[in-house]
Protein backbone atom coordinates (compact mmCIF):
# COMPACT_ATOMS: atom_id res chain seq x y z
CA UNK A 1 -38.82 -99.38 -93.02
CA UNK A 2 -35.41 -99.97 -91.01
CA UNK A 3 -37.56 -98.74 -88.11
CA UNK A 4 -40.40 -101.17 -88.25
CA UNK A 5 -38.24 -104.30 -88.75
CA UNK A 6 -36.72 -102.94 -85.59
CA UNK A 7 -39.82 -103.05 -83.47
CA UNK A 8 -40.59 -106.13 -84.90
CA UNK A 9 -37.76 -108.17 -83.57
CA UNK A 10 -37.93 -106.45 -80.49
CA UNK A 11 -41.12 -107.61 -79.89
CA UNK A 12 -40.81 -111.64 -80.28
CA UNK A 13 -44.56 -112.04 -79.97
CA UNK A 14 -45.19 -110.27 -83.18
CA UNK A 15 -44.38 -112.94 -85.88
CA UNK A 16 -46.15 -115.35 -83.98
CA UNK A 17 -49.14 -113.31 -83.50
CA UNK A 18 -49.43 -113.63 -87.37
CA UNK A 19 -49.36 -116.75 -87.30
CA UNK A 20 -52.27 -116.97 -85.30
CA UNK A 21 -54.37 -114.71 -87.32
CA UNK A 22 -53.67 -116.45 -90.32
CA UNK A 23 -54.78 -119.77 -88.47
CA UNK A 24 -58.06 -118.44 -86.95
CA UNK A 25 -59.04 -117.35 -90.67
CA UNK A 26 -58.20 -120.43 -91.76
CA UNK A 27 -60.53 -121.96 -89.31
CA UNK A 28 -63.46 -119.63 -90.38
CA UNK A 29 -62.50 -120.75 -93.69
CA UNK A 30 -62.75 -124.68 -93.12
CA UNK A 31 -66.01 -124.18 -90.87
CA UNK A 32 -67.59 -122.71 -93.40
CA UNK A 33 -66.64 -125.36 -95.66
CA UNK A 34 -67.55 -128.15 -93.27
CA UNK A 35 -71.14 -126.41 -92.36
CA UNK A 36 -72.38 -124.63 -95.47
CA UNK A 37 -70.63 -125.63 -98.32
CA UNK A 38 -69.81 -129.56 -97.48
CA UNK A 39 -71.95 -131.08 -100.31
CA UNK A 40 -70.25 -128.81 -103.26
CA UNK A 41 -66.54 -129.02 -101.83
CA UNK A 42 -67.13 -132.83 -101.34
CA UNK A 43 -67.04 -133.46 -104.91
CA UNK A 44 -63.47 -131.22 -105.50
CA UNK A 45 -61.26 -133.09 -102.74
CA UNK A 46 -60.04 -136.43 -102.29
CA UNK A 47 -62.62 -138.27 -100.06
CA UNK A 48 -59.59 -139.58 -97.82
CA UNK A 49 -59.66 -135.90 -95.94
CA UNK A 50 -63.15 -136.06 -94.47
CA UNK A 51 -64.15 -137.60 -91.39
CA UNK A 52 -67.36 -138.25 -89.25
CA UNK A 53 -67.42 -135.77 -86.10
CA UNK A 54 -66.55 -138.91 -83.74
CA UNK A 55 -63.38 -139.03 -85.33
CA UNK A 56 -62.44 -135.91 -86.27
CA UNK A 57 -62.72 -134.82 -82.64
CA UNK A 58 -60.13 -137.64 -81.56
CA UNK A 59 -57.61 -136.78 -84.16
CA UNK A 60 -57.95 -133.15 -83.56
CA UNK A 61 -57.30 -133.78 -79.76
CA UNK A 62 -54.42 -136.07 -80.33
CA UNK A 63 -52.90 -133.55 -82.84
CA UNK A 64 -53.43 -130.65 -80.40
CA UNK A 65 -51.63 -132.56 -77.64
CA UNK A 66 -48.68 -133.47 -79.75
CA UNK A 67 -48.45 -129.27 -81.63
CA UNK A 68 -48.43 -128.25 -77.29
CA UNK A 69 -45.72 -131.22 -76.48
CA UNK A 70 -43.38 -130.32 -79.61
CA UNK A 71 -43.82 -126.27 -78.28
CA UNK A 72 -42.75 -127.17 -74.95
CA UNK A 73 -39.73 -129.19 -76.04
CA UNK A 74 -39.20 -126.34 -78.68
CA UNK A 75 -39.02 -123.41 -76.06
CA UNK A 76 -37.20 -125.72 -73.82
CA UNK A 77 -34.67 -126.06 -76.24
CA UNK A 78 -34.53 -122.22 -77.04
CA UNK A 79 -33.71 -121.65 -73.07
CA UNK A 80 -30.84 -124.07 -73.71
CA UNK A 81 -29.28 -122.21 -76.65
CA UNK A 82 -29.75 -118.66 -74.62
CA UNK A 83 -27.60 -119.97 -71.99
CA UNK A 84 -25.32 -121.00 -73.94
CA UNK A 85 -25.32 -118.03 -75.63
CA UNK A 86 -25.27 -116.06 -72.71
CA UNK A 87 -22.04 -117.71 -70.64
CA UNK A 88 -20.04 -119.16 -73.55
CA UNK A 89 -20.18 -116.50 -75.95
CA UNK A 90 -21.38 -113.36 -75.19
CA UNK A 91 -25.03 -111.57 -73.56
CA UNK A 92 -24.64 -109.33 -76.31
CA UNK A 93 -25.54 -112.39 -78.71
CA UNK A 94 -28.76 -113.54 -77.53
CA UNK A 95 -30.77 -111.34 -79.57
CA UNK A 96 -29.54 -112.87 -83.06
CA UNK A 97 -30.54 -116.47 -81.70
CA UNK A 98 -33.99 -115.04 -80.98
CA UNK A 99 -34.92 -112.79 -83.70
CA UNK A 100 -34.32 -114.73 -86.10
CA UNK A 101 -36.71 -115.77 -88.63
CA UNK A 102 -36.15 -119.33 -88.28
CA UNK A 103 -36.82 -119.29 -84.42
CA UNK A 104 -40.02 -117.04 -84.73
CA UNK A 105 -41.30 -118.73 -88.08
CA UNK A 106 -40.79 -122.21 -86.07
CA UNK A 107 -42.86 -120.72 -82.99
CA UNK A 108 -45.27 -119.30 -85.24
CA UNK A 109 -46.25 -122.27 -87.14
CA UNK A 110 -46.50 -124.29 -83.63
CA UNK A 111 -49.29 -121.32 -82.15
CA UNK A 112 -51.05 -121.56 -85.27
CA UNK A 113 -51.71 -125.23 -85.87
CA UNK A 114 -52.24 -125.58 -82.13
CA UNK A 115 -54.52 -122.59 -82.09
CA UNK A 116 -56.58 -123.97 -85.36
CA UNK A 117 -57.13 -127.37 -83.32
CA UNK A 118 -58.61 -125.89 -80.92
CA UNK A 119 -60.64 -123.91 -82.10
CA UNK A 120 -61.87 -126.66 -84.70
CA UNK A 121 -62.56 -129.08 -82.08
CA UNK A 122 -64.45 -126.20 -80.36
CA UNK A 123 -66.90 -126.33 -83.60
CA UNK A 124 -67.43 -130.15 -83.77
CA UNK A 125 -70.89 -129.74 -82.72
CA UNK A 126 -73.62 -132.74 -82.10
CA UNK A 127 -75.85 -131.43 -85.17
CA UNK A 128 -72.72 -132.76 -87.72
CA UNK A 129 -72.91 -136.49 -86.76
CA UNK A 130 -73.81 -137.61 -90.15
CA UNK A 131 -71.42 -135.30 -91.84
CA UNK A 132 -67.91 -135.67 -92.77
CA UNK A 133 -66.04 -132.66 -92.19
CA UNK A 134 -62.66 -131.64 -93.57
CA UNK A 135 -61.53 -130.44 -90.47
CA UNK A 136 -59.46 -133.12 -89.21
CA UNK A 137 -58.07 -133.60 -92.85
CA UNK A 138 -56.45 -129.52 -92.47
CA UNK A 139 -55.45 -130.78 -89.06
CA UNK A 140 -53.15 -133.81 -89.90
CA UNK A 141 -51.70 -131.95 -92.72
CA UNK A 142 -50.88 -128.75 -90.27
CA UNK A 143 -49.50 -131.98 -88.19
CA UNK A 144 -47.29 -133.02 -90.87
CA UNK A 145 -45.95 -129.80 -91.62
CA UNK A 146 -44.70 -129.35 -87.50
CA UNK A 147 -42.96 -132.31 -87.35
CA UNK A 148 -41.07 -131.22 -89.93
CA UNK A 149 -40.13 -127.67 -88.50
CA UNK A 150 -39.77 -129.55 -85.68
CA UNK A 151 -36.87 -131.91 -87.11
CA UNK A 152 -35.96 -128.64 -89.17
CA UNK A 153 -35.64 -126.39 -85.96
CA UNK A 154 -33.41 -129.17 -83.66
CA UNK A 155 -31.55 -129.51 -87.02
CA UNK A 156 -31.02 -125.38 -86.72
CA UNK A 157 -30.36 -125.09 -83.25
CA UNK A 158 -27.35 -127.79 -83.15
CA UNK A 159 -25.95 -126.16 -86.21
CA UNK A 160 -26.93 -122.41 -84.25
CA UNK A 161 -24.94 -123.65 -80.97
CA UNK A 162 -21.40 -123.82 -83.02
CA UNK A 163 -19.49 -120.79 -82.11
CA UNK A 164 -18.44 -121.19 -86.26
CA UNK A 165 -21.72 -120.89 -87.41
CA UNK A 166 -22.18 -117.57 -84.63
CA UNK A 167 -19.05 -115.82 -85.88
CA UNK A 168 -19.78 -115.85 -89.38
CA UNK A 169 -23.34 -114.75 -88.70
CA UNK A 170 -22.17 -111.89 -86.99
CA UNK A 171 -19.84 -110.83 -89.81
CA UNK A 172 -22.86 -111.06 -91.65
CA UNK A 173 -24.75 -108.53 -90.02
CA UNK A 174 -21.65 -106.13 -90.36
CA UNK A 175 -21.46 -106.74 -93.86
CA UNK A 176 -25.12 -106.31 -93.88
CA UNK A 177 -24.70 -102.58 -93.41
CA UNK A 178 -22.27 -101.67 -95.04
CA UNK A 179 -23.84 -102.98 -98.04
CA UNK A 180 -26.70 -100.32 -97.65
CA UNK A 181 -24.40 -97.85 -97.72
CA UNK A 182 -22.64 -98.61 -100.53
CA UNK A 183 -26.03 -99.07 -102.18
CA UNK A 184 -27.36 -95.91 -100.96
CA UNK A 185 -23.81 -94.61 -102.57
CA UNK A 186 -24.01 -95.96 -106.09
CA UNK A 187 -28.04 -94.78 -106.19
CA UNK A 188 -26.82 -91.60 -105.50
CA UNK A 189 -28.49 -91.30 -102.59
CA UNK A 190 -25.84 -90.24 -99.90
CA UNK A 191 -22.34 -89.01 -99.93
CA UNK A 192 -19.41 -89.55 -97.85
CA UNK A 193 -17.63 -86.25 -96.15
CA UNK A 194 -16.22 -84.60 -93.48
CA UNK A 195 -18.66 -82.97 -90.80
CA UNK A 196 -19.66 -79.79 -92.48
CA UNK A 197 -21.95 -77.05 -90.97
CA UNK A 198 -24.50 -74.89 -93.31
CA UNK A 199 -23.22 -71.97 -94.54
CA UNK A 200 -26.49 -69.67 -94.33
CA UNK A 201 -29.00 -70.29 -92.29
CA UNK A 202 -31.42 -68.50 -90.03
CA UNK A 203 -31.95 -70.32 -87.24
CA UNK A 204 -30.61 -73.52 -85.17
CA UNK A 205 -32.91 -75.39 -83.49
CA UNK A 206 -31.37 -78.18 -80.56
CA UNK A 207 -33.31 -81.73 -81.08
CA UNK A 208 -33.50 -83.79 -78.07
CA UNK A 209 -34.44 -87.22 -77.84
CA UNK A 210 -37.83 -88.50 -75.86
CA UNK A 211 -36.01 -91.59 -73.87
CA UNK A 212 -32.68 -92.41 -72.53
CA UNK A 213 -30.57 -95.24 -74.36
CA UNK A 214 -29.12 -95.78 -77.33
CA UNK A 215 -29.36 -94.75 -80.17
CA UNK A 216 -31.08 -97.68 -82.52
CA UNK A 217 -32.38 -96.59 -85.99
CA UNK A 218 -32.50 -93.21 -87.75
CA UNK A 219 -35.56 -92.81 -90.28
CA UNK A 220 -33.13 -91.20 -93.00
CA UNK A 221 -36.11 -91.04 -95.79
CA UNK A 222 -38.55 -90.05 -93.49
CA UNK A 223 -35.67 -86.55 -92.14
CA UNK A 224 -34.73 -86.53 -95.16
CA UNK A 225 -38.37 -85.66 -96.97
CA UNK A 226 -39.52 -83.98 -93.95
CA UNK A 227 -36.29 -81.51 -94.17
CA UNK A 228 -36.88 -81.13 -97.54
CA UNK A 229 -40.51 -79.99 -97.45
CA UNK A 230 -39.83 -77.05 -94.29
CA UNK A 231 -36.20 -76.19 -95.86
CA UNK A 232 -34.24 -78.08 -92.51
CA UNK A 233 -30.26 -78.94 -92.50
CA UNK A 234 -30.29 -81.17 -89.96
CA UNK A 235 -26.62 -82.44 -89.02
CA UNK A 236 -26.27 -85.24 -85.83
CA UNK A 237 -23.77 -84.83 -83.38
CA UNK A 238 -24.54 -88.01 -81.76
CA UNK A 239 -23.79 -91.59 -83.87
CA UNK A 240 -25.77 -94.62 -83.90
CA UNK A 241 -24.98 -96.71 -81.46
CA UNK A 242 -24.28 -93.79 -78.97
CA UNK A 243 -26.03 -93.87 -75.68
CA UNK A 244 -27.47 -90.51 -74.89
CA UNK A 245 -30.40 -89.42 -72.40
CA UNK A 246 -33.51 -86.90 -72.32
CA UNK A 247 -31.25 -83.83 -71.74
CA UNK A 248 -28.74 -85.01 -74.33
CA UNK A 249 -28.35 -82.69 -77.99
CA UNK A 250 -27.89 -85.33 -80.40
CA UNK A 251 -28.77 -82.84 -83.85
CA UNK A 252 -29.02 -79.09 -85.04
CA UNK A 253 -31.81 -78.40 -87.34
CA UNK A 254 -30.37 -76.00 -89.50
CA UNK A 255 -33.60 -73.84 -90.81
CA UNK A 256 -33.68 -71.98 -93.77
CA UNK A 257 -37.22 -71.23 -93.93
CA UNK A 258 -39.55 -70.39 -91.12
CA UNK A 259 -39.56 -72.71 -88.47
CA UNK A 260 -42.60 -74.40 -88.20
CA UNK A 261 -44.32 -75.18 -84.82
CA UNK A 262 -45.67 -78.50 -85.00
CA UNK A 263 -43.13 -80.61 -86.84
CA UNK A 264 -41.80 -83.67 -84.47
CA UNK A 265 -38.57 -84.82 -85.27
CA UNK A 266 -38.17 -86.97 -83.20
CA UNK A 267 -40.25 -89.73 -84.69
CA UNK A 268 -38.04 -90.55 -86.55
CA UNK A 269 -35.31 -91.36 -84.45
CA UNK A 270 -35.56 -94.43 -82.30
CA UNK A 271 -33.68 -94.96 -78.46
CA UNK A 272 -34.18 -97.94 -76.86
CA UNK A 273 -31.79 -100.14 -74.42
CA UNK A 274 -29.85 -101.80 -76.50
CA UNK A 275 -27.77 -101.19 -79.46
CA UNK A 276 -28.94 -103.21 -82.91
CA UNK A 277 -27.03 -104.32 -85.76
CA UNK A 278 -29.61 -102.84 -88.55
CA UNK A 279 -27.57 -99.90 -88.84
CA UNK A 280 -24.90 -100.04 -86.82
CA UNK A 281 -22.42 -102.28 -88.29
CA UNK A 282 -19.82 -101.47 -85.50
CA UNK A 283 -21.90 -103.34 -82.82
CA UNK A 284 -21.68 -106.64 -85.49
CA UNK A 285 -17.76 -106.07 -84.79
CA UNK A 286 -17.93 -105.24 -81.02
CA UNK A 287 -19.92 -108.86 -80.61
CA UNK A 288 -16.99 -110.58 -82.65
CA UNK A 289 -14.36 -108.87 -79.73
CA UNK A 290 -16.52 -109.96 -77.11
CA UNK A 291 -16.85 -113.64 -78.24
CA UNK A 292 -13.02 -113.30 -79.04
CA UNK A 293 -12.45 -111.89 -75.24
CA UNK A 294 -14.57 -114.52 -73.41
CA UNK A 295 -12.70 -117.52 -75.38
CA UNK A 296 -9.12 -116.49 -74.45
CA UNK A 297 -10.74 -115.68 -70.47
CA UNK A 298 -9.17 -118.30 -67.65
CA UNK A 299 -12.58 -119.95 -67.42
CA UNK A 300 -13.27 -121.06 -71.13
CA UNK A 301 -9.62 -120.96 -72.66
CA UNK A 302 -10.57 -121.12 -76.27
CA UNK A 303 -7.78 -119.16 -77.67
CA UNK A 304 -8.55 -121.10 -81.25
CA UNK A 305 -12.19 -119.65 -80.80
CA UNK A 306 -10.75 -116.18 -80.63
CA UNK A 307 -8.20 -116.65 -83.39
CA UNK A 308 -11.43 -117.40 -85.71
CA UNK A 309 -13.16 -114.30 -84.80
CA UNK A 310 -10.32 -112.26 -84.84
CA UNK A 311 -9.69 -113.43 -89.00
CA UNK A 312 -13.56 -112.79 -89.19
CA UNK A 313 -12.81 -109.39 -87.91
CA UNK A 314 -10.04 -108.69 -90.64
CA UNK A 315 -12.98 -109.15 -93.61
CA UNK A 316 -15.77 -107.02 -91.57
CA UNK A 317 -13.07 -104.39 -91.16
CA UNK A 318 -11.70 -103.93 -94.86
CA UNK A 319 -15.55 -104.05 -95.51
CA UNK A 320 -15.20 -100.56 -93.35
CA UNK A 321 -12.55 -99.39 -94.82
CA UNK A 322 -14.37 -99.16 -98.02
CA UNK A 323 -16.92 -96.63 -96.23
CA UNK A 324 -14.79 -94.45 -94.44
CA UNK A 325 -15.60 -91.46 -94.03
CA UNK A 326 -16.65 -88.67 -90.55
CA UNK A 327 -19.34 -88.88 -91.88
CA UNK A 328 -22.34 -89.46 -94.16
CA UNK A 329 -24.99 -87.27 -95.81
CA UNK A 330 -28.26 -87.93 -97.21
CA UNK A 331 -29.69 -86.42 -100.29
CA UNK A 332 -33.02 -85.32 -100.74
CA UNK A 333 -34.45 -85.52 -104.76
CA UNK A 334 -32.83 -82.57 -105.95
CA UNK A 335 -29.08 -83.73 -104.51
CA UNK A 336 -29.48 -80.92 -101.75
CA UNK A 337 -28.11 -82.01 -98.58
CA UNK A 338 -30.83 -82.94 -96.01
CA UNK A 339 -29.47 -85.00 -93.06
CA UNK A 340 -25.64 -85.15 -92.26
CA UNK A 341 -25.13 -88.69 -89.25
CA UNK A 342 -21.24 -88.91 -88.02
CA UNK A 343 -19.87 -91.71 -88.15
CA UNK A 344 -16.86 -93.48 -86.75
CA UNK A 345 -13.57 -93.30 -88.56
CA UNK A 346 -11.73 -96.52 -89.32
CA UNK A 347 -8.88 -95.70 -86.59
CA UNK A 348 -11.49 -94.97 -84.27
CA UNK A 349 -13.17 -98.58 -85.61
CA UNK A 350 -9.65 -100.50 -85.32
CA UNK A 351 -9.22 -99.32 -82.43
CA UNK A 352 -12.49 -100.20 -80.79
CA UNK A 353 -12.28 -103.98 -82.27
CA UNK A 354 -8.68 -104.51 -80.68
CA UNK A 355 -8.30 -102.64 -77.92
CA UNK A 356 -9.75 -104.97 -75.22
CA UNK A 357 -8.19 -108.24 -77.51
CA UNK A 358 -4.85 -106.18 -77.26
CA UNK A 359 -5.19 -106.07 -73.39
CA UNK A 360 -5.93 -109.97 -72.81
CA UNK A 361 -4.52 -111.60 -75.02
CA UNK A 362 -0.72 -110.61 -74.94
CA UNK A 363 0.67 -113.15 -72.98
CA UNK A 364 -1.58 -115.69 -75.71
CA UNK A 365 1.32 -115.72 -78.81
CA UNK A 366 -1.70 -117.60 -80.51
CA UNK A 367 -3.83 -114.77 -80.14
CA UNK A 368 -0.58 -112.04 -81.04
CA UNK A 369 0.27 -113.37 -84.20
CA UNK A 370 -3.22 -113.77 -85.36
CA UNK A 371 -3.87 -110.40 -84.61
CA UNK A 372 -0.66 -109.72 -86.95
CA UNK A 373 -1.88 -111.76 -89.69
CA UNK A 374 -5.41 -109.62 -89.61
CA UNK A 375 -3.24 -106.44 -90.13
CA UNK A 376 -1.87 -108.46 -92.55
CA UNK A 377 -4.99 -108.89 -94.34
CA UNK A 378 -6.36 -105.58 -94.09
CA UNK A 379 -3.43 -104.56 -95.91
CA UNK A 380 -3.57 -106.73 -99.02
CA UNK A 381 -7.65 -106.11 -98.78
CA UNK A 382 -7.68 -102.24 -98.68
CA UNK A 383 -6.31 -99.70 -100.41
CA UNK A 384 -3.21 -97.13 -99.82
CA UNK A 385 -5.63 -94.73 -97.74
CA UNK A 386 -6.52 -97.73 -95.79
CA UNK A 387 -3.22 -98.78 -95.51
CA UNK A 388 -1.81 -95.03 -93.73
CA UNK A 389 -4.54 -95.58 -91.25
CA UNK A 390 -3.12 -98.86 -90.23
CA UNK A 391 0.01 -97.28 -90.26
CA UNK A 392 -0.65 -94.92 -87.91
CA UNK A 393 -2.22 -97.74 -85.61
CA UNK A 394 1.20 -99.52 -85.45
CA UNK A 395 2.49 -98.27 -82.53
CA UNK A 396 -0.78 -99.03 -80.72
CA UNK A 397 -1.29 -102.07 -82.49
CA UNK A 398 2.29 -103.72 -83.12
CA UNK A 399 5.07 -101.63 -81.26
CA UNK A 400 2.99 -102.60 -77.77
CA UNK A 401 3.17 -106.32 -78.33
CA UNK A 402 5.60 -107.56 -75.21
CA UNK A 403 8.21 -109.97 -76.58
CA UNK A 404 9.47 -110.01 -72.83
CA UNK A 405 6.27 -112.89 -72.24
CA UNK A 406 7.90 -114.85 -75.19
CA UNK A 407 10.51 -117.97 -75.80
CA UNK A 408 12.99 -117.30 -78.32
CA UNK A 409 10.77 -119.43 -81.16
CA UNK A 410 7.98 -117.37 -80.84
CA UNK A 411 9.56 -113.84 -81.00
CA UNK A 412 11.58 -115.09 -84.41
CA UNK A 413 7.78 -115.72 -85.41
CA UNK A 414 6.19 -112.29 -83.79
CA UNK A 415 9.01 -110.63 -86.01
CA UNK A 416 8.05 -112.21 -89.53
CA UNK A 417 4.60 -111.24 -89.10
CA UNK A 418 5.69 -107.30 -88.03
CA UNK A 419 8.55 -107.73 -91.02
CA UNK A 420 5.38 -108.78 -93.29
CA UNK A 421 3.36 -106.14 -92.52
CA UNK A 422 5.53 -103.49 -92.90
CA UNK A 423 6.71 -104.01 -96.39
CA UNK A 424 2.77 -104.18 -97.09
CA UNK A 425 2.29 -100.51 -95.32
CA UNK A 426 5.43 -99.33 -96.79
């Protein structure tokens, strides 16, 4: 499923397209009304929606001209928002802007009631003078409805453009995914352990992917029922996220049966050029650092921005901390273990949220003692496992902070937040 909502939101055109093909049948629908069954539908509706052809074919026009003119100021608006995206926040971020279902519902609706005006004017043939048609009365409705996406969708992009409303919808799509798991947990479904080879087995088989990129979506169900079915182990050594090529092992199939000939694999694995959030949450908390990074740069100077995403960071990584694990199996009906993905530690995930923050930011005593305070929360969020991991991270984390950059003041403060943290660790 994970795999189809992926090529769906690659492909922008695709929720729009629907949109059209819902208004072309809705077009068939009121022709047929307006040229076979007129007489009998003429008694059901209020006579206010039909119209002589004269008519019909100017308000169809003018309602065609004003669905193209709110598109245009619509996709205008949309380049805005990606350049915005792209030089105040981060490249990484113009995807969510786009993909969402807002944007594409919004564009949809626009294609279709443009398309359906069209297409009904095309129809408004000579032979239908003396008839009132219905057409026009579907067309001001359809009108109605745009101009209120349209308020609706400047309404979402002014509220889309605050780097508040961005942050949180990242942690969002972190949160997102670890969610599944811990769904996928409680149903039994997968467990949480350390990479573990099969014990007895026949043969190993090297899978390589068909492209070069990264690593986007793994069809678990579909491995996992496949495995089941020709007895397979198969065990990743390549996570998702993780950019490999054509020549690149990223899984052992462990065989216990024979081997059959004409199984593909590697359907079910998708590599494509960019990393999505759909199951990786990591790349949710990469974005966050990058936002956080280009705030506190010399061109911007946000450091407030990157003080927000930084706290933000500090919920999607206790949310990690729950999960932790090297990696995670999946379970086929009969609890036998099918497909075995690595997965990043959370040392390895602290360490990849702070370690460019940790960099450019220490001469920023805003951004240092916020960084403290989200140790801080991990802490009192996570348990005593957790809390060792952090531990071991202080030296990286805490010990490297340069007090040489700082007055007097802020150093007293520096040490309060280190004092904090370590009676929480301790």
């Amino acid at each position: 499923m994970e795999k189809w909502t992926l090529r769906a939101r690659k492909e922008i055109w695709f929720v729009p397209s629907l949109y059209a093909l819902a208004s072309i049948i809705l077009t068939a629908i009121v022709i047929s009304i307006d040229t076979v069954f007129a007489d009998s539908v003429q008694n059901y509706l209020p006579k206010m929606f039909f119209t002589n052809v004269d008519l019909s074919t100017t308000i169809l026009s003018s309602i065609a001209t004003a669905i193209l003119t709110m598109t245009t100021i619509s996709f205008s608006t949309i380049m805005v928002v990606l350049t915005t995206y792209s030089s105040q926040f981060s490249p990484r971020t113009l995807q969510d802007f786009m993909t969402e279902k807002t944007t594409l519902r919004v564009l949809g609706v626009f294609v279709g009631s443009f398309i359906y005006t069209v297409l009904s004017l095309l129809f408004m043939k000579d032979w239908l003078d003396e008839q009132r048609v219905l057409a026009s009365g579907v067309g001001v409705i359809l009108a109605v409805v745009c101009v209120g996406y349209f308020v609706f969708f400047i309404h979402h992009v002014a509220r889309s453009i605050q780097v508040s409303k961005l942050i949180e919808r990242l942690m969002k799509e972190g949160l997102g995914t670890v969610k599944k798991k811990k769904l996928l947990y409680k149903a039994e479904k997968i467990i949480f352990e350390k990479m573990d080879i099969p014990a007895s087995t026949q043969e190993k088989v090297e899978l390589t992917p068909k492209a070069t990129g990264y690593v986007q979506v793994i069809d678990t169900e579909g491995l996992a029922a496949k495995a089941k079915e020709h007895g397979f182990h198969i065990v990743f050594n390549k996570r998702i996220g993780d950019f490999v090529t054509e020549r690149s092992v990223i899984a052992f199939v462990y065989v216990t049966k024979e081997k059959p000939d004409d199984v593909d694999l590697t359907v079910f694995i998708e590599v494509g050029e960019e990393r999505t959030p759909l199951q990786d949450g990591e790349f949710a908390l990469q974005k966050l650092a990058e936002v956080a990074l280009r705030a506190i740069s010399p061109g911007i100077n946000d450091p407030n921005t990157a003080n927000n995403c930084i706290r933000y960071m500090s919920r999607l990584l206790m949310e990690f901390g729950e999960v932790d694990a090297d990696a995670i199996t999946y379970l086929d009906e009969d609890k036998e273990k099918r497909v075995t993905i690595p997965q990043r530690n959370f040392e390895e995930i602290l360490y990849t949220g702070f370690y460019q923050i940790r960099i450019y930011g220490e001469r920023d005593i805003s951004v240092v003692l916020t960084t403290l305070e989200c140790l801080i929360l991990i802490a009192e969020g996570s348990n005593q496992e957790i809390k060792e991991k952090v531990k071991n991270m202080w030296g990286f984390l805490v010990e490297s902070i340069k007090e040489d950059y700082f007055e007097p003041l802020d150093i007293k403060m520096v040490e309060e937040k280190k004092k904090k943290l370590s009676e929480l660790l301790n």
